Amino acid sequence: MNYAARLYRQVHPGWVREGRITSQVFHPTPKDRGFLSVYDGDQITAAESWQHYTEVLGLMSAGVVAVTPAECSQHQIGVVPDPRDLFPEHTLLDFTGLTGNQVRRAARHLGRAANNRGWLFGPVNV
Amino acid sequence: MEVTLRGAVFRVNQARMTFGLQLVYGPEVAGPIPEQHYDTIIEAFNGYRAGVKALVRGTGNYDHQSRLSRLESVEQISILDPLDVPAQLDDFRGMRAGWLDGEGLAPSQAGLDWLADRFDRCYPNDVPLPYLYPTPEGGVQAEWSLGSREVSLNVNLSTHKAEWVWVDVLTDAEAEKTLNLDDVADWNWFAAELRRMAEVIQ
């Protein structure tokens, strides 16, 4: 894994305010079971990932932000390639080894990193 | 009836001196442009695509179903701060269950009314305004980025309790506290915390 790679995370429109994303973008919900889906930026562009997410998967996204494997590893978040049929860029951020407080702290760090990096695609009006 | 409205100016008719206001949550209403407020209305109109919103105070006409149909007069109009709290909360009023890719509870109207009222009564003018976001649990999360600190207040709209958390991304220092937002003392407490954090970075 390229530790400087961009891991693209789609942002739900409800989680953007004046161009700033909430830390919840990087906080798994109970449905996520400790994993968050991202796209491997070494295999796909941000624009292509948004197009795949919205047109192929049919989900809502206001745009694309990114963190790196280095930023994830600083908080003991695993980066796990999880290629699927017609979706080889799929990658998982693995929070399962973290306590609740560690997840909360990591989400804030990753949210800050993503906001500082800025939008890799979008935001678009949805 | 006196009204206070928040919305975007989406139409201006200079020949008739009227404008159209698209409420943040609600119908579109038309109203007259008083000469003394012309420049502000044009500023709001020009900022429509950038998301500029205005606060309009005046008198409104209601139809037989008690719905606001038209602005009869405009006494005051001003450009809203992009982080105006009532306007941000109004953005959540149209949400439905399942809003987050099939999951996610919508914040209740009563809860949003309560939180808007509490902010109006208890949040000081000299403290940075928060970025507000819905949570999957049907609550509202207020966030501030102040220097190296990421601060959040996760509000439960049913219990009126909130979890105050901050993390320093440089030192990893953190703190948390449970607040009762029906208690003005707790509002004063976290407002003082925010004020102190904001002063450090100035």
mmCIF file of C-alpha atoms in Angstrom:
data_model
loop_
_atom_site.group_PDB
_atom_site.id
_atom_site.type_symbol
_atom_site.label_atom_id
_atom_site.label_comp_id
_atom_site.label_asym_id
_atom_site.label_seq_id
_atom_site.Cartn_x
_atom_site.Cartn_y
_atom_site.Cartn_z
ATOM 1 C CA MET A 1 0.000 0.000 0.000
ATOM 2 C CA ASN A 2 1.259 3.416 -0.983
ATOM 3 C CA TYR A 3 1.127 5.364 2.292
ATOM 4 C CA ALA A 4 0.686 8.631 0.413
ATOM 5 C CA ALA A 5 -2.177 7.332 -1.722
ATOM 6 C CA ARG A 6 -5.454 9.210 -1.655
ATOM 7 C CA LEU A 7 -8.317 7.183 -0.227
ATOM 8 C CA TYR A 8 -11.479 8.767 -1.591
ATOM 9 C CA ARG A 9 -14.484 9.044 0.684
ATOM 10 C CA GLN A 10 -17.894 10.072 -0.654
ATOM 11 C CA VAL A 11 -19.710 12.722 1.383
ATOM 12 C CA HIS A 12 -23.469 12.671 1.877
ATOM 13 C CA PRO A 13 -25.019 16.077 1.013
ATOM 14 C CA GLY A 14 -26.417 16.399 4.522
ATOM 15 C CA TRP A 15 -22.903 16.312 5.891
ATOM 16 C CA VAL A 16 -21.602 19.404 4.136
ATOM 17 C CA ARG A 17 -22.016 22.911 5.522
ATOM 18 C CA GLU A 18 -20.379 25.889 3.786
ATOM 19 C CA GLY A 19 -17.897 23.513 2.195
ATOM 20 C CA ARG A 20 -16.879 21.929 5.499
ATOM 21 C CA ILE A 21 -17.560 18.261 6.213
ATOM 22 C CA THR A 22 -18.542 16.819 9.570
ATOM 23 C CA SER A 23 -16.297 14.336 11.387
ATOM 24 C CA GLN A 24 -19.215 11.907 11.089
ATOM 25 C CA VAL A 25 -18.021 11.232 7.518
ATOM 26 C CA PHE A 26 -15.245 9.180 9.116
ATOM 27 C CA HIS A 27 -17.248 7.658 11.971
ATOM 28 C CA PRO A 28 -18.721 4.191 11.273
ATOM 29 C CA THR A 29 -22.415 3.825 12.023
ATOM 30 C CA PRO A 30 -23.785 0.605 13.568
ATOM 31 C CA LYS A 31 -24.690 -0.593 10.051
ATOM 32 C CA ASP A 32 -21.041 -0.252 9.027
ATOM 33 C CA ARG A 33 -19.918 -2.783 11.676
ATOM 34 C CA GLY A 34 -16.608 -1.021 12.121
ATOM 35 C CA PHE A 35 -15.718 -0.556 8.457
ATOM 36 C CA LEU A 36 -15.927 2.425 6.111
ATOM 37 C CA SER A 37 -15.780 2.131 2.335
ATOM 38 C CA VAL A 38 -13.344 4.238 0.345
ATOM 39 C CA TYR A 39 -11.902 4.181 -3.167
ATOM 40 C CA ASP A 40 -8.183 3.561 -3.781
ATOM 41 C CA GLY A 41 -6.978 6.747 -5.464
ATOM 42 C CA ASP A 42 -4.098 4.853 -7.101
ATOM 43 C CA GLN A 43 -6.671 2.989 -9.195
ATOM 44 C CA ILE A 44 -9.348 5.595 -9.895
ATOM 45 C CA THR A 45 -9.714 9.364 -10.043
ATOM 46 C CA ALA A 46 -11.873 11.328 -7.610
ATOM 47 C CA ALA A 47 -14.279 12.301 -10.387
ATOM 48 C CA GLU A 48 -14.590 8.695 -11.566
ATOM 49 C CA SER A 49 -15.218 7.512 -8.011
ATOM 50 C CA TRP A 50 -18.050 10.041 -7.638
ATOM 51 C CA GLN A 51 -19.537 8.943 -10.921
ATOM 52 C CA HIS A 52 -19.348 5.275 -9.917
ATOM 53 C CA TYR A 53 -20.881 5.963 -6.506
ATOM 54 C CA THR A 54 -23.778 8.014 -7.807
ATOM 55 C CA GLU A 55 -24.522 6.343 -11.147
ATOM 56 C CA VAL A 56 -23.531 2.706 -10.671
ATOM 57 C CA LEU A 57 -24.255 2.302 -6.971
ATOM 58 C CA GLY A 58 -27.095 4.851 -7.105
ATOM 59 C CA LEU A 59 -26.142 6.574 -3.862
ATOM 60 C CA MET A 60 -26.044 10.273 -2.955
ATOM 61 C CA SER A 61 -22.762 12.129 -2.801
ATOM 62 C CA ALA A 62 -22.040 15.835 -2.701
ATOM 63 C CA GLY A 63 -18.416 15.212 -3.594
ATOM 64 C CA VAL A 64 -15.171 13.516 -2.686
ATOM 65 C CA VAL A 65 -12.700 14.119 0.120
ATOM 66 C CA ALA A 66 -9.618 12.080 0.957
ATOM 67 C CA VAL A 67 -7.339 10.783 3.657
ATOM 68 C CA THR A 68 -4.141 8.774 3.282
ATOM 69 C CA PRO A 69 -3.073 5.377 4.649
ATOM 70 C CA ALA A 70 -0.434 7.204 6.674
ATOM 71 C CA GLU A 71 -3.113 9.314 8.367
ATOM 72 C CA CYS A 72 -5.154 6.179 9.044
ATOM 73 C CA SER A 73 -2.246 4.221 10.498
ATOM 74 C CA GLN A 74 -1.503 7.046 12.952
ATOM 75 C CA HIS A 75 -4.803 6.083 14.596
ATOM 76 C CA GLN A 76 -4.487 2.315 14.232
ATOM 77 C CA ILE A 77 -7.053 2.228 11.433
ATOM 78 C CA GLY A 78 -6.364 -0.617 9.025
ATOM 79 C CA VAL A 79 -6.514 -0.014 5.269
ATOM 80 C CA VAL A 80 -7.720 -3.212 3.616
ATOM 81 C CA PRO A 81 -8.041 -3.655 -0.156
ATOM 82 C CA ASP A 82 -11.441 -5.231 -0.786
ATOM 83 C CA PRO A 83 -11.811 -5.554 -4.573
ATOM 84 C CA ARG A 84 -15.195 -6.697 -5.834
ATOM 85 C CA ASP A 85 -16.684 -7.582 -9.193
ATOM 86 C CA LEU A 86 -16.682 -4.447 -11.363
ATOM 87 C CA PHE A 87 -15.431 -2.523 -8.316
ATOM 88 C CA PRO A 88 -11.699 -3.300 -8.028
ATOM 89 C CA GLU A 89 -10.909 0.017 -6.311
ATOM 90 C CA HIS A 90 -13.014 -0.770 -3.267
ATOM 91 C CA THR A 91 -11.053 -0.474 -0.042
ATOM 92 C CA LEU A 92 -12.068 -0.652 3.592
ATOM 93 C CA LEU A 93 -10.999 1.449 6.551
ATOM 94 C CA ASP A 94 -10.968 -0.970 9.478
ATOM 95 C CA PHE A 95 -11.932 0.566 12.833
ATOM 96 C CA THR A 96 -12.728 -2.768 14.505
ATOM 97 C CA GLY A 97 -9.657 -2.772 16.757
ATOM 98 C CA LEU A 98 -10.527 0.593 18.307
ATOM 99 C CA THR A 99 -12.525 1.458 21.394
ATOM 100 C CA GLY A 100 -15.445 3.863 21.129
ATOM 101 C CA ASN A 101 -13.365 6.777 22.335
ATOM 102 C CA GLN A 102 -10.561 5.900 19.924
ATOM 103 C CA VAL A 103 -13.022 5.826 17.026
ATOM 104 C CA ARG A 104 -14.368 9.213 18.046
ATOM 105 C CA ARG A 105 -10.872 10.679 18.283
ATOM 106 C CA ALA A 106 -9.783 9.157 14.972
ATOM 107 C CA ALA A 107 -12.884 10.476 13.196
ATOM 108 C CA ARG A 108 -12.057 13.988 14.298
ATOM 109 C CA HIS A 109 -8.443 13.694 13.174
ATOM 110 C CA LEU A 110 -9.436 12.298 9.784
ATOM 111 C CA GLY A 111 -12.178 14.893 9.387
ATOM 112 C CA ARG A 112 -9.685 17.678 10.086
ATOM 113 C CA ALA A 113 -7.192 16.146 7.631
ATOM 114 C CA ALA A 114 -9.828 15.855 4.929
ATOM 115 C CA ASN A 115 -11.083 19.413 5.465
ATOM 116 C CA ASN A 116 -7.533 20.746 5.334
ATOM 117 C CA ARG A 117 -6.886 18.847 2.112
ATOM 118 C CA GLY A 118 -10.053 20.211 0.515
ATOM 119 C CA TRP A 119 -12.421 18.710 -1.986
ATOM 120 C CA LEU A 120 -10.933 16.369 -4.574
ATOM 121 C CA PHE A 121 -14.191 16.526 -6.536
ATOM 122 C CA GLY A 122 -17.197 18.796 -5.972
ATOM 123 C CA PRO A 123 -18.988 19.730 -3.885
ATOM 124 C CA VAL A 124 -21.929 19.623 -6.240
ATOM 125 C CA ASN A 125 -25.474 20.773 -5.561
ATOM 126 C CA VAL A 126 -27.630 17.728 -4.946
ATOM 127 C CA MET B 1 -49.565 39.387 11.059
ATOM 128 C CA GLU B 2 -45.920 40.107 11.848
ATOM 129 C CA VAL B 3 -43.542 37.597 10.308
ATOM 130 C CA THR B 4 -39.844 36.831 10.459
ATOM 131 C CA LEU B 5 -38.660 34.842 7.479
ATOM 132 C CA ARG B 6 -35.372 33.334 6.373
ATOM 133 C CA GLY B 7 -34.850 32.563 2.741
ATOM 134 C CA ALA B 8 -33.150 33.223 -0.571
ATOM 135 C CA VAL B 9 -34.150 36.020 -2.946
ATOM 136 C CA PHE B 10 -34.670 34.137 -6.173
ATOM 137 C CA ARG B 11 -36.545 36.762 -8.179
ATOM 138 C CA VAL B 12 -36.557 40.521 -8.515
ATOM 139 C CA ASN B 13 -38.910 42.555 -10.676
ATOM 140 C CA GLN B 14 -37.465 46.042 -10.828
ATOM 141 C CA ALA B 15 -40.327 47.418 -12.915
ATOM 142 C CA ARG B 16 -42.894 46.382 -10.325
ATOM 143 C CA MET B 17 -40.509 46.678 -7.371
ATOM 144 C CA THR B 18 -41.339 43.215 -6.103
ATOM 145 C CA PHE B 19 -39.211 40.262 -5.109
ATOM 146 C CA GLY B 20 -39.638 36.544 -4.522
ATOM 147 C CA LEU B 21 -38.354 34.865 -1.369
ATOM 148 C CA GLN B 22 -37.738 31.108 -1.291
ATOM 149 C CA LEU B 23 -38.018 30.123 2.332
ATOM 150 C CA VAL B 24 -35.352 27.779 3.696
ATOM 151 C CA TYR B 25 -38.169 25.394 4.513
ATOM 152 C CA GLY B 26 -41.529 26.318 3.214
ATOM 153 C CA PRO B 27 -43.234 28.021 0.300
ATOM 154 C CA GLU B 28 -42.095 30.783 -1.996
ATOM 155 C CA VAL B 29 -43.576 34.152 -1.148
ATOM 156 C CA ALA B 30 -43.624 37.449 -2.972
ATOM 157 C CA GLY B 31 -43.322 40.883 -1.449
ATOM 158 C CA PRO B 32 -42.760 44.563 -2.222
ATOM 159 C CA ILE B 33 -39.296 46.136 -2.392
ATOM 160 C CA PRO B 34 -39.180 49.243 -0.192
ATOM 161 C CA GLU B 35 -36.836 51.832 -1.664
ATOM 162 C CA GLN B 36 -34.685 51.911 1.473
ATOM 163 C CA HIS B 37 -34.081 48.160 1.250
ATOM 164 C CA TYR B 38 -33.464 47.972 -2.501
ATOM 165 C CA ASP B 39 -29.689 47.538 -2.284
ATOM 166 C CA THR B 40 -29.916 44.749 0.281
ATOM 167 C CA ILE B 41 -32.492 42.851 -1.757
ATOM 168 C CA ILE B 42 -30.345 43.149 -4.869
ATOM 169 C CA GLU B 43 -27.314 41.942 -2.879
ATOM 170 C CA ALA B 44 -29.283 38.918 -1.731
ATOM 171 C CA PHE B 45 -30.554 38.284 -5.272
ATOM 172 C CA ASN B 46 -27.050 38.456 -6.737
ATOM 173 C CA GLY B 47 -25.868 35.984 -4.112
ATOM 174 C CA TYR B 48 -28.635 33.462 -4.772
ATOM 175 C CA ARG B 49 -26.452 30.919 -6.570
ATOM 176 C CA ALA B 50 -23.815 31.240 -3.850
ATOM 177 C CA GLY B 51 -26.401 30.314 -1.248
ATOM 178 C CA VAL B 52 -26.844 33.776 0.269
ATOM 179 C CA LYS B 53 -29.883 34.007 2.507
ATOM 180 C CA ALA B 54 -31.713 36.951 3.996
ATOM 181 C CA LEU B 55 -33.665 37.679 7.153
ATOM 182 C CA VAL B 56 -36.900 39.487 6.350
ATOM 183 C CA ARG B 57 -39.210 41.070 8.923
ATOM 184 C CA GLY B 58 -42.574 42.454 7.921
ATOM 185 C CA THR B 59 -46.244 41.678 7.785
ATOM 186 C CA GLY B 60 -47.702 38.731 5.966
ATOM 187 C CA ASN B 61 -51.010 37.780 4.410
ATOM 188 C CA TYR B 62 -52.400 34.326 5.071
ATOM 189 C CA ASP B 63 -54.840 32.295 3.006
ATOM 190 C CA HIS B 64 -57.952 30.516 4.255
ATOM 191 C CA GLN B 65 -55.793 27.549 5.255
ATOM 192 C CA SER B 66 -53.595 29.777 7.413
ATOM 193 C CA ARG B 67 -50.660 29.492 5.046
ATOM 194 C CA LEU B 68 -48.474 32.478 4.369
ATOM 195 C CA SER B 69 -49.375 33.608 0.877
ATOM 196 C CA ARG B 70 -47.665 36.967 0.503
ATOM 197 C CA LEU B 71 -45.565 39.562 2.222
ATOM 198 C CA GLU B 72 -47.728 42.660 2.613
ATOM 199 C CA SER B 73 -44.878 44.872 3.750
ATOM 200 C CA VAL B 74 -41.174 44.645 4.519
ATOM 201 C CA GLU B 75 -39.889 46.546 7.533
ATOM 202 C CA GLN B 76 -36.411 45.101 7.742
ATOM 203 C CA ILE B 77 -34.147 42.943 5.629
ATOM 204 C CA SER B 78 -30.559 41.892 6.258
ATOM 205 C CA ILE B 79 -28.111 39.392 4.836
ATOM 206 C CA LEU B 80 -27.811 36.345 7.045
ATOM 207 C CA ASP B 81 -24.508 34.976 8.291
ATOM 208 C CA PRO B 82 -23.901 31.737 6.343
ATOM 209 C CA LEU B 83 -23.905 29.928 9.706
ATOM 210 C CA ASP B 84 -27.150 31.493 10.951
ATOM 211 C CA VAL B 85 -28.414 28.826 13.343
ATOM 212 C CA PRO B 86 -32.177 28.989 12.619
ATOM 213 C CA ALA B 87 -31.485 28.819 8.881
ATOM 214 C CA GLN B 88 -29.200 25.813 9.337
ATOM 215 C CA LEU B 89 -31.843 24.057 11.437
ATOM 216 C CA ASP B 90 -34.503 24.878 8.846
ATOM 217 C CA ASP B 91 -32.398 22.939 6.325
ATOM 218 C CA PHE B 92 -33.158 19.775 8.337
ATOM 219 C CA ARG B 93 -36.948 20.182 8.384
ATOM 220 C CA GLY B 94 -37.506 18.445 5.070
ATOM 221 C CA MET B 95 -35.511 15.347 6.028
ATOM 222 C CA ARG B 96 -37.202 11.960 6.103
ATOM 223 C CA ALA B 97 -36.335 8.656 7.772
ATOM 224 C CA GLY B 98 -33.745 6.751 5.754
ATOM 225 C CA TRP B 99 -32.018 9.948 4.638
ATOM 226 C CA LEU B 100 -28.553 8.396 5.042
ATOM 227 C CA ASP B 101 -28.457 5.751 2.307
ATOM 228 C CA GLY B 102 -31.495 4.001 3.753
ATOM 229 C CA GLU B 103 -30.703 4.496 7.399
ATOM 230 C CA GLY B 104 -30.914 7.567 9.586
ATOM 231 C CA LEU B 105 -33.741 9.077 11.616
ATOM 232 C CA ALA B 106 -34.998 12.544 10.741
ATOM 233 C CA PRO B 107 -34.786 15.238 13.418
ATOM 234 C CA SER B 108 -38.239 15.989 14.825
ATOM 235 C CA GLN B 109 -39.874 19.341 14.094
ATOM 236 C CA ALA B 110 -40.505 19.878 17.799
ATOM 237 C CA GLY B 111 -36.859 19.121 18.547
ATOM 238 C CA LEU B 112 -35.658 21.570 15.927
ATOM 239 C CA ASP B 113 -38.048 24.230 17.281
ATOM 240 C CA TRP B 114 -36.705 23.650 20.791
ATOM 241 C CA LEU B 115 -33.052 23.833 19.723
ATOM 242 C CA ALA B 116 -33.617 26.976 17.643
ATOM 243 C CA ASP B 117 -35.311 28.616 20.608
ATOM 244 C CA ARG B 118 -32.498 27.610 22.992
ATOM 245 C CA PHE B 119 -29.832 28.998 20.696
ATOM 246 C CA ASP B 120 -31.806 32.217 20.341
ATOM 247 C CA ARG B 121 -32.162 32.619 24.102
ATOM 248 C CA CYS B 122 -28.864 31.257 25.400
ATOM 249 C CA TYR B 123 -26.082 31.494 22.777
ATOM 250 C CA PRO B 124 -24.046 34.694 23.076
ATOM 251 C CA ASN B 125 -23.418 36.911 20.065
ATOM 252 C CA ASP B 126 -19.682 37.056 20.682
ATOM 253 C CA VAL B 127 -19.091 33.288 20.360
ATOM 254 C CA PRO B 128 -18.273 31.676 16.976
ATOM 255 C CA LEU B 129 -21.306 30.196 15.276
ATOM 256 C CA PRO B 130 -21.285 26.415 14.831
ATOM 257 C CA TYR B 131 -21.498 24.270 11.738
ATOM 258 C CA LEU B 132 -24.632 22.150 12.214
ATOM 259 C CA TYR B 133 -25.162 18.653 10.831
ATOM 260 C CA PRO B 134 -27.847 15.980 11.252
ATOM 261 C CA THR B 135 -26.897 12.732 12.961
ATOM 262 C CA PRO B 136 -28.111 9.233 12.013
ATOM 263 C CA GLU B 137 -29.790 9.034 15.444
ATOM 264 C CA GLY B 138 -32.088 11.963 14.633
ATOM 265 C CA GLY B 139 -30.074 14.516 16.554
ATOM 266 C CA VAL B 140 -27.998 17.533 15.622
ATOM 267 C CA GLN B 141 -24.225 17.793 15.899
ATOM 268 C CA ALA B 142 -22.705 21.252 16.257
ATOM 269 C CA GLU B 143 -19.040 21.508 15.325
ATOM 270 C CA TRP B 144 -16.358 24.150 15.625
ATOM 271 C CA SER B 145 -12.745 24.086 14.386
ATOM 272 C CA LEU B 146 -10.838 26.426 16.704
ATOM 273 C CA GLY B 147 -7.087 26.418 16.209
ATOM 274 C CA SER B 148 -5.904 22.855 16.708
ATOM 275 C CA ARG B 149 -9.117 21.830 18.472
ATOM 276 C CA GLU B 150 -12.009 20.017 16.903
ATOM 277 C CA VAL B 151 -15.033 20.657 19.091
ATOM 278 C CA SER B 152 -18.426 19.024 18.870
ATOM 279 C CA LEU B 153 -21.731 19.128 20.694
ATOM 280 C CA ASN B 154 -23.935 16.137 19.913
ATOM 281 C CA VAL B 155 -27.501 17.129 20.817
ATOM 282 C CA ASN B 156 -30.255 14.631 21.572
ATOM 283 C CA LEU B 157 -33.429 16.471 20.560
ATOM 284 C CA SER B 158 -35.620 14.184 22.693
ATOM 285 C CA THR B 159 -33.757 14.271 26.019
ATOM 286 C CA HIS B 160 -32.272 17.751 25.538
ATOM 287 C CA LYS B 161 -28.942 16.352 26.706
ATOM 288 C CA ALA B 162 -25.757 16.924 24.732
ATOM 289 C CA GLU B 163 -22.292 15.396 24.638
ATOM 290 C CA TRP B 164 -19.577 18.052 24.567
ATOM 291 C CA VAL B 165 -16.282 16.710 23.194
ATOM 292 C CA TRP B 166 -13.110 18.341 22.009
ATOM 293 C CA VAL B 167 -9.909 16.828 20.627
ATOM 294 C CA ASP B 168 -6.635 18.664 20.089
ATOM 295 C CA VAL B 169 -5.270 17.258 16.830
ATOM 296 C CA LEU B 170 -1.733 18.362 17.683
ATOM 297 C CA THR B 171 -1.433 17.091 21.253
ATOM 298 C CA ASP B 172 -4.214 14.454 21.352
ATOM 299 C CA ALA B 173 -5.530 16.111 24.513
ATOM 300 C CA GLU B 174 -9.269 15.721 24.799
ATOM 301 C CA ALA B 175 -12.172 16.370 27.125
ATOM 302 C CA GLU B 176 -15.827 15.464 27.311
ATOM 303 C CA LYS B 177 -18.818 16.467 29.382
ATOM 304 C CA THR B 178 -22.524 15.750 29.360
ATOM 305 C CA LEU B 179 -24.647 18.896 29.308
ATOM 306 C CA ASN B 180 -28.301 19.614 29.989
ATOM 307 C CA LEU B 181 -29.352 22.157 27.375
ATOM 308 C CA ASP B 182 -32.493 23.032 29.321
ATOM 309 C CA ASP B 183 -30.126 24.506 31.924
ATOM 310 C CA VAL B 184 -28.858 27.975 30.992
ATOM 311 C CA ALA B 185 -25.844 27.383 33.253
ATOM 312 C CA ASP B 186 -24.629 24.661 30.896
ATOM 313 C CA TRP B 187 -25.021 27.003 27.925
ATOM 314 C CA ASN B 188 -22.977 29.598 29.785
ATOM 315 C CA TRP B 189 -20.348 26.957 30.551
ATOM 316 C CA PHE B 190 -19.750 25.787 26.996
ATOM 317 C CA ALA B 191 -20.032 29.301 25.588
ATOM 318 C CA ALA B 192 -17.218 30.287 27.961
ATOM 319 C CA GLU B 193 -15.191 27.287 26.742
ATOM 320 C CA LEU B 194 -15.684 28.319 23.116
ATOM 321 C CA ARG B 195 -14.872 31.921 23.877
ATOM 322 C CA ARG B 196 -11.650 30.891 25.585
ATOM 323 C CA MET B 197 -10.628 28.626 22.700
ATOM 324 C CA ALA B 198 -11.425 31.338 20.158
ATOM 325 C CA GLU B 199 -9.412 33.945 22.064
ATOM 326 C CA VAL B 200 -6.341 31.696 22.109
ATOM 327 C CA ILE B 201 -6.182 31.604 18.314
ATOM 328 C CA GLN B 202 -6.599 35.347 17.781
#
